[in-house]
């Protein structure tokens, strides 16, 4: 199982919805989840196991699990997990439970839905049971995929029975529990043996003497059949010659009739060919030019219509232009006097300002004095703050200048990761190719040991088989002769005077033949037949085995070629990837410099972050101080400036008055002067606005008129160009007519109107010609064949009658032979079946004894326990590979005779002791080694391309050296295409892991997840 995405909301300390994209984490192979104690790290794993199995490590159903899992500030809990199972199928499972709005402690039972991604659609499944999908129970999932806190040593501390049950489930050892199957086989075998004994009772009367008598009758019928068959063969050959002549004469007559029909169609086909040639010439030379000419004429008509519309529009614009010019002449005198009215308006505005400024100057002087005192104190604090910031900035600059390039390290890390993946794929390809080569070599050796020769095998086999079959036939004939002789001897020995002969019925026996004992000859004959039959079967089996080997070899060679091509492509990929290594200060084969630089970057970035935080705080203080100082200065300047500006403005305003006098308006109220000013300003604005509107409208019409005239001219130019193109097209058509078979363009258009299917007509003409020439050649061949032959119908009927009579006689003889052969075959088959049944009876009796012994062997699941101990020892051997390295070859894991774990202590003469004597750190090391070995064994059974493993404890028990060894072990797993996730609060691990999640707990928002 490999997780793809996890969504959690309202679970434990996760108040707000948090999403973890495991795709980026699993792609790097090794990732971590870090955070302070109680931040919610382990809750992520608990959410995964609860989503999959509805079970958690901390809480069970009796612990009011739903209420206690839900965040106390939330009214809804939700978990969604997307994952891939062992056969690369994608699933999604959701679990949701809500709080009763009327009762805080009442949390409703969770709802769970399991989906499968089929054709990019999430299809809900009927059952939400994931055990069959993942292939592990909840307990074994915790031991092999995700190991929660407090469970790391569980596998070591399990009892013998519990560990056997676990091994039985994980490695499917139930397939070795064969007690019931053996009992079933034993009962089935006993039943078959009883049935076989019953069948043998029906074959008691089948014997070799009856078979010999039927074989003698069959031999006589076969001799008569062979004579009739030879006569029939001669008659058939004679009749077939006459029949062939008749068929040739009939075929010749039919062909001549068909040839006459084709000859009558020649003129019509020639006319069609001429029409096709004429159409092709018209289409090739005139079709495109005529299409172009029609298009030009169409465009010409459209442009003339457009020209007419645009000329009308131009005249309308010109008339409107004349009307606006007359209106502008009427308004112009008022607009020319506007400047004098503006001066009076400005004077009134200045007088209004003089009245206002005079009343404001007094208040500004009092406020300015208070501001000057505050500014003096703030400037002293500003100087001190700036000095501190300059010192911090200098330190930050030195840190940034010494920092390695983050982009370069990121690109380099991606290159190394890709390089490791390429090397892993290359090793897998080479391993597969080597295995294939070994298998192919083994097959070739097997063929050579069997004496296989591809050139002579088939012919040699057929030759040997024919020889053996001929020898078998001769031995069968010899056997029949010996049996007949034996029977005659038996009859002769039993003859007595006055008793009738069983063969001829005679009562007198003047010269009784003396019999010869041929028992040994019959025995030798049967042995020879059995030997030849065995040799034939051996040759047939040998051929079958060789053919199976050849098919297997052919398939493996095809796979080898495919892998070779993939290997070449991968070599090219590897070379291209090496060419992309452009970092001069690093090595493509050694990552140590990269690792050192990455650690240095992490350290400097941490210092930079801390320094930047200090600098930010100091700048915030300075900014706040400067903000207050600027505000005070601005206010003070504003006051002083306003005072000076107002006084200056008063003086300037008095000096700027042109038509009006300040003394005349000084005693007046502000409202009276403002009313006079507003009236004059409104009148001036109306005059200016009206004049500008007329001017803008007139300018716009002038531009529009110029553009319209330009458009009319362009349309006229286009019409002229189209006319020239039409003339040119007509000239081209005239030239084409002169060199074509057409007199006028109308003839061309009529021809094109036919729209003949040229390809179809050409194929039809070619087919007609081929048929004509073929039929002509066949007629000539038959004429030549029948030049000296004559067909006689009477002679044909005579031969046909003679053949029918002979065939009827042959049919009768054939039926007689078949009848005796069938009877003989039935007897021989029954006799052979009897022998087979006897042989099967012996086999079943032997099998009955063997099954009884097997039943005693598998009784009580003893064999399962034996297999479990083998798996456990293999698991122990795999775990020791890593455990030796973690303990610097000081300790080793061992399975004693009771299938219990013990520790071999090499520092104490290799003596064994209990695993319970290990320290906490050593217990973590051996548990990790066993867990990794167990996970690899379980997940290798699924044959998945990647394996996933999650660890949630233990690193805090290790010293720095041990942490390094454990971390290197995890890195090796990454190179083996295994995905490893760890949960820890050890800071040294966080700095060394390429990608990780940080869990931070906020008092208001709950736990938050951040990617590093």
Short mmCIF file of N, CA, C and O in Angstrom, two decimals, residues 587-701:
data_model
loop_
_atom_site.label_atom_id
_atom_site.label_comp_id
_atom_site.label_asym_id
_atom_site.label_seq_id
_atom_site.Cartn_x
_atom_site.Cartn_y
_atom_site.Cartn_z
N UNK A 587 31.19 15.97 -8.00
CA UNK A 587 31.48 14.74 -8.74
C UNK A 587 30.17 14.00 -9.02
O UNK A 587 29.30 13.90 -8.14
N UNK A 588 30.07 13.50 -10.25
CA UNK A 588 28.87 12.75 -10.61
C UNK A 588 28.82 11.39 -9.92
O UNK A 588 27.75 10.78 -9.85
N UNK A 589 29.93 10.89 -9.41
CA UNK A 589 29.99 9.57 -8.81
C UNK A 589 30.05 9.62 -7.28
O UNK A 589 29.95 8.60 -6.62
N UNK A 590 30.22 10.82 -6.70
CA UNK A 590 30.37 10.95 -5.25
C UNK A 590 29.47 12.07 -4.75
O UNK A 590 29.60 13.22 -5.17
N UNK A 591 28.54 11.75 -3.85
CA UNK A 591 27.58 12.72 -3.36
C UNK A 591 28.05 13.38 -2.06
O UNK A 591 27.30 14.18 -1.49
N UNK A 592 29.23 13.06 -1.60
CA UNK A 592 29.65 13.56 -0.28
C UNK A 592 29.77 15.09 -0.27
O UNK A 592 29.35 15.74 0.69
N UNK A 593 30.34 15.66 -1.36
CA UNK A 593 30.49 17.12 -1.42
C UNK A 593 29.11 17.77 -1.43
O UNK A 593 28.85 18.78 -0.76
N UNK A 594 28.20 17.16 -2.19
CA UNK A 594 26.82 17.68 -2.27
C UNK A 594 26.16 17.62 -0.88
O UNK A 594 25.52 18.59 -0.44
N UNK A 595 26.35 16.51 -0.18
CA UNK A 595 25.75 16.37 1.15
C UNK A 595 26.33 17.40 2.12
O UNK A 595 25.61 18.02 2.91
N UNK A 596 27.67 17.59 2.04
CA UNK A 596 28.32 18.57 2.91
C UNK A 596 27.80 19.98 2.64
O UNK A 596 27.49 20.74 3.54
N UNK A 597 27.69 20.32 1.35
CA UNK A 597 27.19 21.64 0.96
C UNK A 597 25.74 21.83 1.40
O UNK A 597 25.34 22.92 1.82
N UNK A 598 24.97 20.76 1.30
CA UNK A 598 23.55 20.86 1.68
C UNK A 598 23.42 21.10 3.18
O UNK A 598 22.59 21.91 3.63
N UNK A 599 24.26 20.40 3.97
CA UNK A 599 24.24 20.62 5.40
C UNK A 599 24.69 22.04 5.74
O UNK A 599 24.11 22.70 6.62
N UNK A 600 25.73 22.50 5.02
CA UNK A 600 26.22 23.86 5.23
C UNK A 600 25.13 24.88 4.89
O UNK A 600 24.92 25.86 5.60
N UNK A 601 24.42 24.62 3.79
CA UNK A 601 23.33 25.51 3.37
C UNK A 601 22.24 25.56 4.44
O UNK A 601 21.72 26.64 4.77
N UNK A 602 21.88 24.39 5.00
CA UNK A 602 20.84 24.35 6.03
C UNK A 602 21.27 25.15 7.25
O UNK A 602 20.47 25.91 7.83
N UNK A 603 22.55 24.96 7.65
CA UNK A 603 23.04 25.69 8.83
C UNK A 603 23.03 27.20 8.60
O UNK A 603 22.54 27.98 9.42
N UNK A 604 23.55 27.64 7.44
CA UNK A 604 23.63 29.08 7.15
C UNK A 604 22.23 29.66 7.00
O UNK A 604 21.95 30.78 7.46
N UNK A 605 21.33 28.89 6.35
CA UNK A 605 19.96 29.41 6.19
C UNK A 605 19.28 29.59 7.53
O UNK A 605 18.50 30.53 7.72
N UNK A 606 19.57 28.66 8.49
CA UNK A 606 19.00 28.82 9.83
C UNK A 606 19.53 30.10 10.48
O UNK A 606 18.77 30.85 11.12
N UNK A 607 20.86 30.36 10.32
CA UNK A 607 21.44 31.59 10.88
C UNK A 607 20.85 32.81 10.19
O UNK A 607 20.58 33.83 10.83
N UNK A 608 20.68 32.69 8.87
CA UNK A 608 20.12 33.83 8.12
C UNK A 608 18.71 34.13 8.59
O UNK A 608 18.32 35.30 8.76
N UNK A 609 17.91 33.05 8.77
CA UNK A 609 16.54 33.26 9.23
C UNK A 609 16.51 33.95 10.59
O UNK A 609 15.73 34.89 10.82
N UNK A 610 17.40 33.49 11.52
CA UNK A 610 17.43 34.10 12.85
C UNK A 610 17.87 35.56 12.77
O UNK A 610 17.29 36.45 13.41
N UNK A 611 18.93 35.81 11.96
CA UNK A 611 19.44 37.19 11.81
C UNK A 611 18.40 38.08 11.14
O UNK A 611 18.22 39.25 11.53
N UNK A 612 17.74 37.54 10.12
CA UNK A 612 16.71 38.34 9.44
C UNK A 612 15.57 38.67 10.38
O UNK A 612 14.97 39.74 10.29
N UNK A 613 15.26 37.73 11.30
CA UNK A 613 14.20 38.01 12.27
C UNK A 613 14.61 39.15 13.21
O UNK A 613 13.80 40.05 13.50
N UNK A 614 15.88 39.10 13.64
CA UNK A 614 16.38 40.20 14.50
C UNK A 614 16.34 41.52 13.74
O UNK A 614 15.90 42.55 14.27
N UNK A 615 16.83 41.46 12.47
CA UNK A 615 16.84 42.68 11.65
C UNK A 615 15.43 43.20 11.43
O UNK A 615 15.18 44.41 11.48
N UNK A 616 14.51 42.29 11.18
CA UNK A 616 13.12 42.70 10.96
C UNK A 616 12.56 43.39 12.19
O UNK A 616 11.88 44.43 12.08
N UNK A 617 12.83 42.80 13.36
CA UNK A 617 12.32 43.41 14.61
C UNK A 617 12.89 44.81 14.81
O UNK A 617 12.16 45.75 15.17
N UNK A 618 14.22 44.94 14.55
CA UNK A 618 14.84 46.27 14.73
C UNK A 618 14.33 47.27 13.71
O UNK A 618 14.12 48.44 14.00
N UNK A 619 14.12 46.79 12.50
CA UNK A 619 13.58 47.69 11.47
C UNK A 619 12.15 48.09 11.79
O UNK A 619 11.72 49.21 11.47
N UNK A 620 11.40 47.14 12.38
CA UNK A 620 10.03 47.50 12.76
C UNK A 620 10.02 48.59 13.82
O UNK A 620 9.20 49.53 13.77
N UNK A 621 10.96 48.45 14.78
CA UNK A 621 11.07 49.49 15.81
C UNK A 621 11.44 50.83 15.18
O UNK A 621 10.85 51.88 15.47
N UNK A 622 12.47 50.79 14.28
CA UNK A 622 12.91 52.02 13.62
C UNK A 622 11.80 52.59 12.73
O UNK A 622 11.57 53.81 12.71
N UNK A 623 11.11 51.68 12.03
CA UNK A 623 10.04 52.16 11.15
C UNK A 623 8.93 52.84 11.94
O UNK A 623 8.38 53.86 11.52
N UNK A 624 8.62 52.24 13.10
CA UNK A 624 7.58 52.85 13.93
C UNK A 624 8.03 54.21 14.43
O UNK A 624 7.25 55.19 14.44
N UNK A 625 9.33 54.28 14.85
CA UNK A 625 9.86 55.55 15.33
C UNK A 625 9.90 56.59 14.21
O UNK A 625 9.50 57.75 14.39
N UNK A 626 10.41 56.15 13.04
CA UNK A 626 10.49 57.08 11.90
C UNK A 626 9.11 57.50 11.42
O UNK A 626 8.91 58.62 10.95
N UNK A 627 8.16 56.55 11.55
CA UNK A 627 6.80 56.89 11.15
C UNK A 627 6.25 58.02 12.04
O UNK A 627 5.64 58.98 11.55
N UNK A 628 6.52 57.86 13.36
CA UNK A 628 6.06 58.91 14.28
C UNK A 628 6.80 60.22 14.02
O UNK A 628 6.20 61.31 14.04
N UNK A 629 8.16 60.10 13.77
CA UNK A 629 8.95 61.30 13.52
C UNK A 629 8.53 61.99 12.22
O UNK A 629 8.38 63.22 12.17
N UNK A 630 8.33 61.14 11.18
CA UNK A 630 7.89 61.72 9.91
C UNK A 630 6.53 62.38 10.05
O UNK A 630 6.28 63.46 9.48
N UNK A 631 5.69 61.72 10.83
CA UNK A 631 4.36 62.28 11.02
C UNK A 631 4.46 63.64 11.74
O UNK A 631 3.77 64.61 11.36
N UNK A 632 5.36 63.67 12.78
CA UNK A 632 5.52 64.93 13.52
C UNK A 632 6.15 66.00 12.64
O UNK A 632 5.71 67.16 12.63
N UNK A 633 7.23 65.61 11.89
CA UNK A 633 7.87 66.58 11.00
C UNK A 633 6.91 67.08 9.93
O UNK A 633 6.88 68.27 9.60
N UNK A 634 6.19 66.09 9.38
CA UNK A 634 5.24 66.48 8.33
C UNK A 634 4.20 67.45 8.88
O UNK A 634 3.82 68.41 8.20
N UNK A 635 3.75 67.11 10.11
CA UNK A 635 2.74 67.99 10.72
C UNK A 635 3.32 69.36 10.99
O UNK A 635 2.67 70.41 10.71
N UNK A 636 4.59 69.38 11.53
CA UNK A 636 5.23 70.67 11.82
C UNK A 636 5.48 71.45 10.54
O UNK A 636 5.19 72.66 10.46
N UNK A 637 6.04 70.73 9.55
CA UNK A 637 6.28 71.41 8.27
C UNK A 637 4.99 71.91 7.64
O UNK A 637 4.93 72.98 7.04
N UNK A 638 4.01 71.07 7.83
CA UNK A 638 2.71 71.44 7.26
C UNK A 638 2.18 72.73 7.90
O UNK A 638 1.66 73.63 7.22
N UNK A 639 2.37 72.77 9.24
CA UNK A 639 1.90 73.97 9.94
C UNK A 639 2.68 75.20 9.50
O UNK A 639 2.11 76.28 9.21
N UNK A 640 4.04 75.06 9.47
CA UNK A 640 4.87 76.19 9.09
C UNK A 640 4.64 76.59 7.65
O UNK A 640 4.56 77.78 7.32
N UNK A 641 4.55 75.55 6.81
CA UNK A 641 4.33 75.84 5.40
C UNK A 641 2.97 76.50 5.17
O UNK A 641 2.84 77.46 4.39
N UNK A 642 1.99 75.97 5.90
CA UNK A 642 0.65 76.54 5.74
C UNK A 642 0.61 78.00 6.16
O UNK A 642 -0.01 78.85 5.50
N UNK A 643 1.33 78.25 7.28
CA UNK A 643 1.35 79.64 7.75
C UNK A 643 2.04 80.55 6.74
O UNK A 643 1.51 81.61 6.36
N UNK A 644 3.26 80.08 6.30
CA UNK A 644 3.99 80.91 5.35
C UNK A 644 3.25 80.99 4.01
O UNK A 644 3.20 82.05 3.36
N UNK A 645 2.68 79.80 3.64
CA UNK A 645 1.98 79.78 2.34
C UNK A 645 0.77 80.69 2.35
O UNK A 645 0.51 81.42 1.38
N UNK A 646 0.07 80.64 3.47
CA UNK A 646 -1.12 81.48 3.55
C UNK A 646 -0.76 82.96 3.55
O UNK A 646 -1.44 83.78 2.89
N UNK A 647 0.34 83.28 4.29
CA UNK A 647 0.74 84.70 4.30
C UNK A 647 1.26 85.11 2.93
O UNK A 647 0.93 86.20 2.43
N UNK A 648 2.06 84.23 2.34
CA UNK A 648 2.57 84.52 0.99
C UNK A 648 1.43 84.61 0.00
O UNK A 648 1.42 85.48 -0.89
N UNK A 649 0.47 83.70 0.16
CA UNK A 649 -0.65 83.69 -0.77
C UNK A 649 -1.46 84.98 -0.66
O UNK A 649 -1.97 85.48 -1.66
N UNK A 650 -1.58 85.42 0.60
CA UNK A 650 -2.30 86.70 0.78
C UNK A 650 -1.60 87.80 0.00
O UNK A 650 -2.24 88.57 -0.74
N UNK A 651 -0.26 87.87 0.15
CA UNK A 651 0.49 88.93 -0.57
C UNK A 651 0.40 88.73 -2.07
O UNK A 651 0.24 89.68 -2.84
N UNK A 652 0.53 87.43 -2.47
CA UNK A 652 0.48 87.16 -3.92
C UNK A 652 -0.90 87.47 -4.49
O UNK A 652 -1.02 88.01 -5.58
N UNK A 653 -1.91 87.05 -3.74
CA UNK A 653 -3.27 87.28 -4.23
C UNK A 653 -3.55 88.76 -4.42
O UNK A 653 -4.19 89.18 -5.40
N UNK A 654 -3.09 89.56 -3.47
CA UNK A 654 -3.31 91.03 -3.60
C UNK A 654 -2.58 91.55 -4.83
O UNK A 654 -3.10 92.36 -5.59
N UNK A 655 -1.33 91.03 -5.04
CA UNK A 655 -0.56 91.49 -6.21
C UNK A 655 -1.12 90.98 -7.53
O UNK A 655 -0.87 91.57 -8.58
N UNK A 656 -1.86 89.84 -7.49
CA UNK A 656 -2.39 89.25 -8.72
C UNK A 656 -3.72 89.84 -9.15
O UNK A 656 -4.22 89.53 -10.23
N UNK A 657 -4.33 90.63 -8.28
CA UNK A 657 -5.61 91.24 -8.66
C UNK A 657 -5.40 92.20 -9.83
O UNK A 657 -4.49 93.02 -9.81
N UNK A 658 -6.24 92.06 -10.85
CA UNK A 658 -6.08 92.89 -12.07
C UNK A 658 -7.25 93.85 -12.28
O UNK A 658 -7.04 95.04 -12.47
N UNK A 659 -8.45 93.36 -12.23
CA UNK A 659 -9.60 94.24 -12.47
C UNK A 659 -10.21 94.74 -11.18
O UNK A 659 -10.72 95.87 -11.12
N UNK A 660 -10.17 93.91 -10.10
CA UNK A 660 -10.83 94.24 -8.85
C UNK A 660 -9.80 94.71 -7.81
O UNK A 660 -8.61 94.40 -7.92
N UNK A 661 -10.29 95.41 -6.73
CA UNK A 661 -9.44 95.96 -5.68
C UNK A 661 -9.80 95.30 -4.36
O UNK A 661 -11.00 95.15 -4.02
N UNK A 662 -8.79 94.85 -3.57
CA UNK A 662 -9.01 94.19 -2.28
C UNK A 662 -9.74 95.08 -1.28
O UNK A 662 -10.66 94.62 -0.60
N UNK A 663 -9.40 96.38 -1.16
CA UNK A 663 -10.12 97.22 -0.19
C UNK A 663 -11.62 97.30 -0.45
O UNK A 663 -12.42 97.45 0.48
N UNK A 664 -12.02 97.18 -1.74
CA UNK A 664 -13.46 97.27 -2.05
C UNK A 664 -14.22 96.04 -1.52
O UNK A 664 -15.42 96.15 -1.21
N UNK A 665 -13.56 94.87 -1.39
CA UNK A 665 -14.23 93.64 -0.99
C UNK A 665 -13.90 93.19 0.44
O UNK A 665 -14.52 92.27 0.97
N UNK A 666 -12.88 93.88 1.10
CA UNK A 666 -12.45 93.44 2.42
C UNK A 666 -13.56 93.50 3.46
O UNK A 666 -13.68 92.59 4.28
N UNK A 667 -14.39 94.49 3.45
CA UNK A 667 -15.45 94.52 4.46
C UNK A 667 -16.62 93.57 4.17
O UNK A 667 -17.50 93.40 5.01
N UNK A 668 -16.70 92.98 2.96
CA UNK A 668 -17.85 92.17 2.58
C UNK A 668 -17.78 90.78 3.24
O UNK A 668 -16.73 90.28 3.60
N UNK A 669 -19.00 90.15 3.34
CA UNK A 669 -19.09 88.79 3.86
C UNK A 669 -18.60 87.77 2.81
O UNK A 669 -18.71 88.01 1.61
N UNK A 670 -18.10 86.65 3.31
CA UNK A 670 -17.59 85.59 2.42
C UNK A 670 -18.69 85.04 1.51
O UNK A 670 -18.47 84.76 0.32
N UNK A 671 -19.91 84.91 2.01
CA UNK A 671 -21.01 84.33 1.24
C UNK A 671 -21.40 85.22 0.06
O UNK A 671 -21.69 84.73 -1.04
N UNK A 672 -21.40 86.51 0.25
CA UNK A 672 -21.79 87.42 -0.83
C UNK A 672 -20.78 87.37 -1.97
O UNK A 672 -21.13 87.33 -3.15
N UNK A 673 -19.49 87.37 -1.59
CA UNK A 673 -18.44 87.32 -2.63
C UNK A 673 -18.49 85.95 -3.36
O UNK A 673 -18.32 85.87 -4.58
N UNK A 674 -18.73 84.87 -2.58
CA UNK A 674 -18.76 83.54 -3.19
C UNK A 674 -19.92 83.40 -4.18
O UNK A 674 -19.78 82.77 -5.23
N UNK A 675 -21.10 84.04 -3.90
CA UNK A 675 -22.25 84.00 -4.80
C UNK A 675 -21.95 84.71 -6.11
O UNK A 675 -22.25 84.21 -7.21
N UNK A 676 -21.28 85.81 -6.02
CA UNK A 676 -20.90 86.55 -7.22
C UNK A 676 -19.90 85.75 -8.06
O UNK A 676 -20.00 85.68 -9.29
N UNK A 677 -18.97 85.11 -7.39
CA UNK A 677 -17.95 84.29 -8.08
C UNK A 677 -18.56 83.07 -8.79
O UNK A 677 -18.24 82.78 -9.94
N UNK A 678 -19.51 82.40 -8.15
CA UNK A 678 -20.14 81.21 -8.74
C UNK A 678 -20.92 81.54 -9.99
O UNK A 678 -20.89 80.79 -10.99
N UNK A 679 -21.64 82.66 -9.98
CA UNK A 679 -22.44 83.05 -11.14
C UNK A 679 -21.55 83.32 -12.34
O UNK A 679 -21.80 82.84 -13.46
N UNK A 680 -20.46 84.04 -12.12
CA UNK A 680 -19.56 84.37 -13.23
C UNK A 680 -18.84 83.13 -13.77
O UNK A 680 -18.69 82.95 -15.00
N UNK A 681 -18.46 82.24 -12.89
CA UNK A 681 -17.75 81.03 -13.30
C UNK A 681 -18.63 80.10 -14.14
O UNK A 681 -18.20 79.53 -15.15
N UNK A 682 -19.92 79.99 -13.74
CA UNK A 682 -20.84 79.12 -14.49
C UNK A 682 -21.05 79.65 -15.91
O UNK A 682 -21.08 78.87 -16.88
N UNK A 683 -21.18 80.96 -16.07
CA UNK A 683 -21.37 81.53 -17.41
C UNK A 683 -20.13 81.29 -18.27
O UNK A 683 -20.24 80.93 -19.46
N UNK A 684 -18.96 81.46 -17.72
CA UNK A 684 -17.72 81.25 -18.49
C UNK A 684 -17.57 79.77 -18.93
O UNK A 684 -17.15 79.49 -20.06
N UNK A 685 -17.90 78.87 -18.03
CA UNK A 685 -17.79 77.45 -18.37
C UNK A 685 -18.73 77.06 -19.51
O UNK A 685 -18.38 76.29 -20.39
N UNK A 686 -19.94 77.61 -19.50
CA UNK A 686 -20.91 77.28 -20.55
C UNK A 686 -20.41 77.75 -21.92
O UNK A 686 -20.49 77.00 -22.91
N UNK A 687 -19.86 78.97 -21.97
CA UNK A 687 -19.37 79.49 -23.25
C UNK A 687 -18.21 78.62 -23.77
O UNK A 687 -18.17 78.23 -24.94
N UNK A 688 -17.27 78.28 -22.87
CA UNK A 688 -16.09 77.50 -23.28
C UNK A 688 -16.48 76.08 -23.72
O UNK A 688 -16.01 75.57 -24.74
N UNK A 689 -17.38 75.49 -22.97
CA UNK A 689 -17.79 74.11 -23.27
C UNK A 689 -18.49 74.01 -24.62
O UNK A 689 -18.21 73.12 -25.42
N UNK A 690 -19.40 74.96 -24.88
CA UNK A 690 -20.15 74.92 -26.13
C UNK A 690 -19.22 75.11 -27.34
O UNK A 690 -19.33 74.39 -28.35
N UNK A 691 -18.27 76.03 -27.21
CA UNK A 691 -17.33 76.28 -28.31
C UNK A 691 -16.44 75.03 -28.57
O UNK A 691 -16.23 74.62 -29.72
N UNK A 692 -15.95 74.41 -27.50
CA UNK A 692 -15.06 73.23 -27.65
C UNK A 692 -15.81 72.04 -28.24
O UNK A 692 -15.27 71.29 -29.05
N UNK A 693 -17.08 71.87 -27.82
CA UNK A 693 -17.87 70.75 -28.35
C UNK A 693 -18.03 70.88 -29.85
O UNK A 693 -17.88 69.91 -30.61
N UNK A 694 -18.37 72.11 -30.29
CA UNK A 694 -18.53 72.33 -31.74
C UNK A 694 -17.22 72.10 -32.48
O UNK A 694 -17.18 71.50 -33.57
N UNK A 695 -16.09 72.58 -31.87
CA UNK A 695 -14.78 72.42 -32.52
C UNK A 695 -14.40 70.93 -32.63
O UNK A 695 -13.93 70.45 -33.67
N UNK A 696 -14.61 70.18 -31.54
CA UNK A 696 -14.27 68.75 -31.54
C UNK A 696 -15.12 67.97 -32.54
O UNK A 696 -14.62 67.09 -33.26
N UNK A 697 -16.41 68.30 -32.60
CA UNK A 697 -17.28 67.62 -33.56
C UNK A 697 -16.84 67.90 -34.99
O UNK A 697 -16.81 66.99 -35.84
N UNK A 698 -16.46 69.14 -35.25
CA UNK A 698 -16.03 69.52 -36.61
C UNK A 698 -14.70 68.83 -36.96
O UNK A 698 -14.56 68.30 -38.08
N UNK A 699 -13.77 68.77 -35.99
CA UNK A 699 -12.49 68.08 -36.25
C UNK A 699 -12.71 66.58 -36.48
O UNK A 699 -12.08 65.97 -37.35
N UNK A 700 -13.60 66.00 -35.69
CA UNK A 700 -13.89 64.59 -35.86
C UNK A 700 -14.48 64.29 -37.22
O UNK A 700 -14.13 63.28 -37.87
N UNK A 701 -15.39 65.16 -37.68
CA UNK A 701 -15.99 64.96 -39.01
C UNK A 701 -14.96 65.12 -40.12
O UNK A 701 -15.00 64.40 -41.13
#
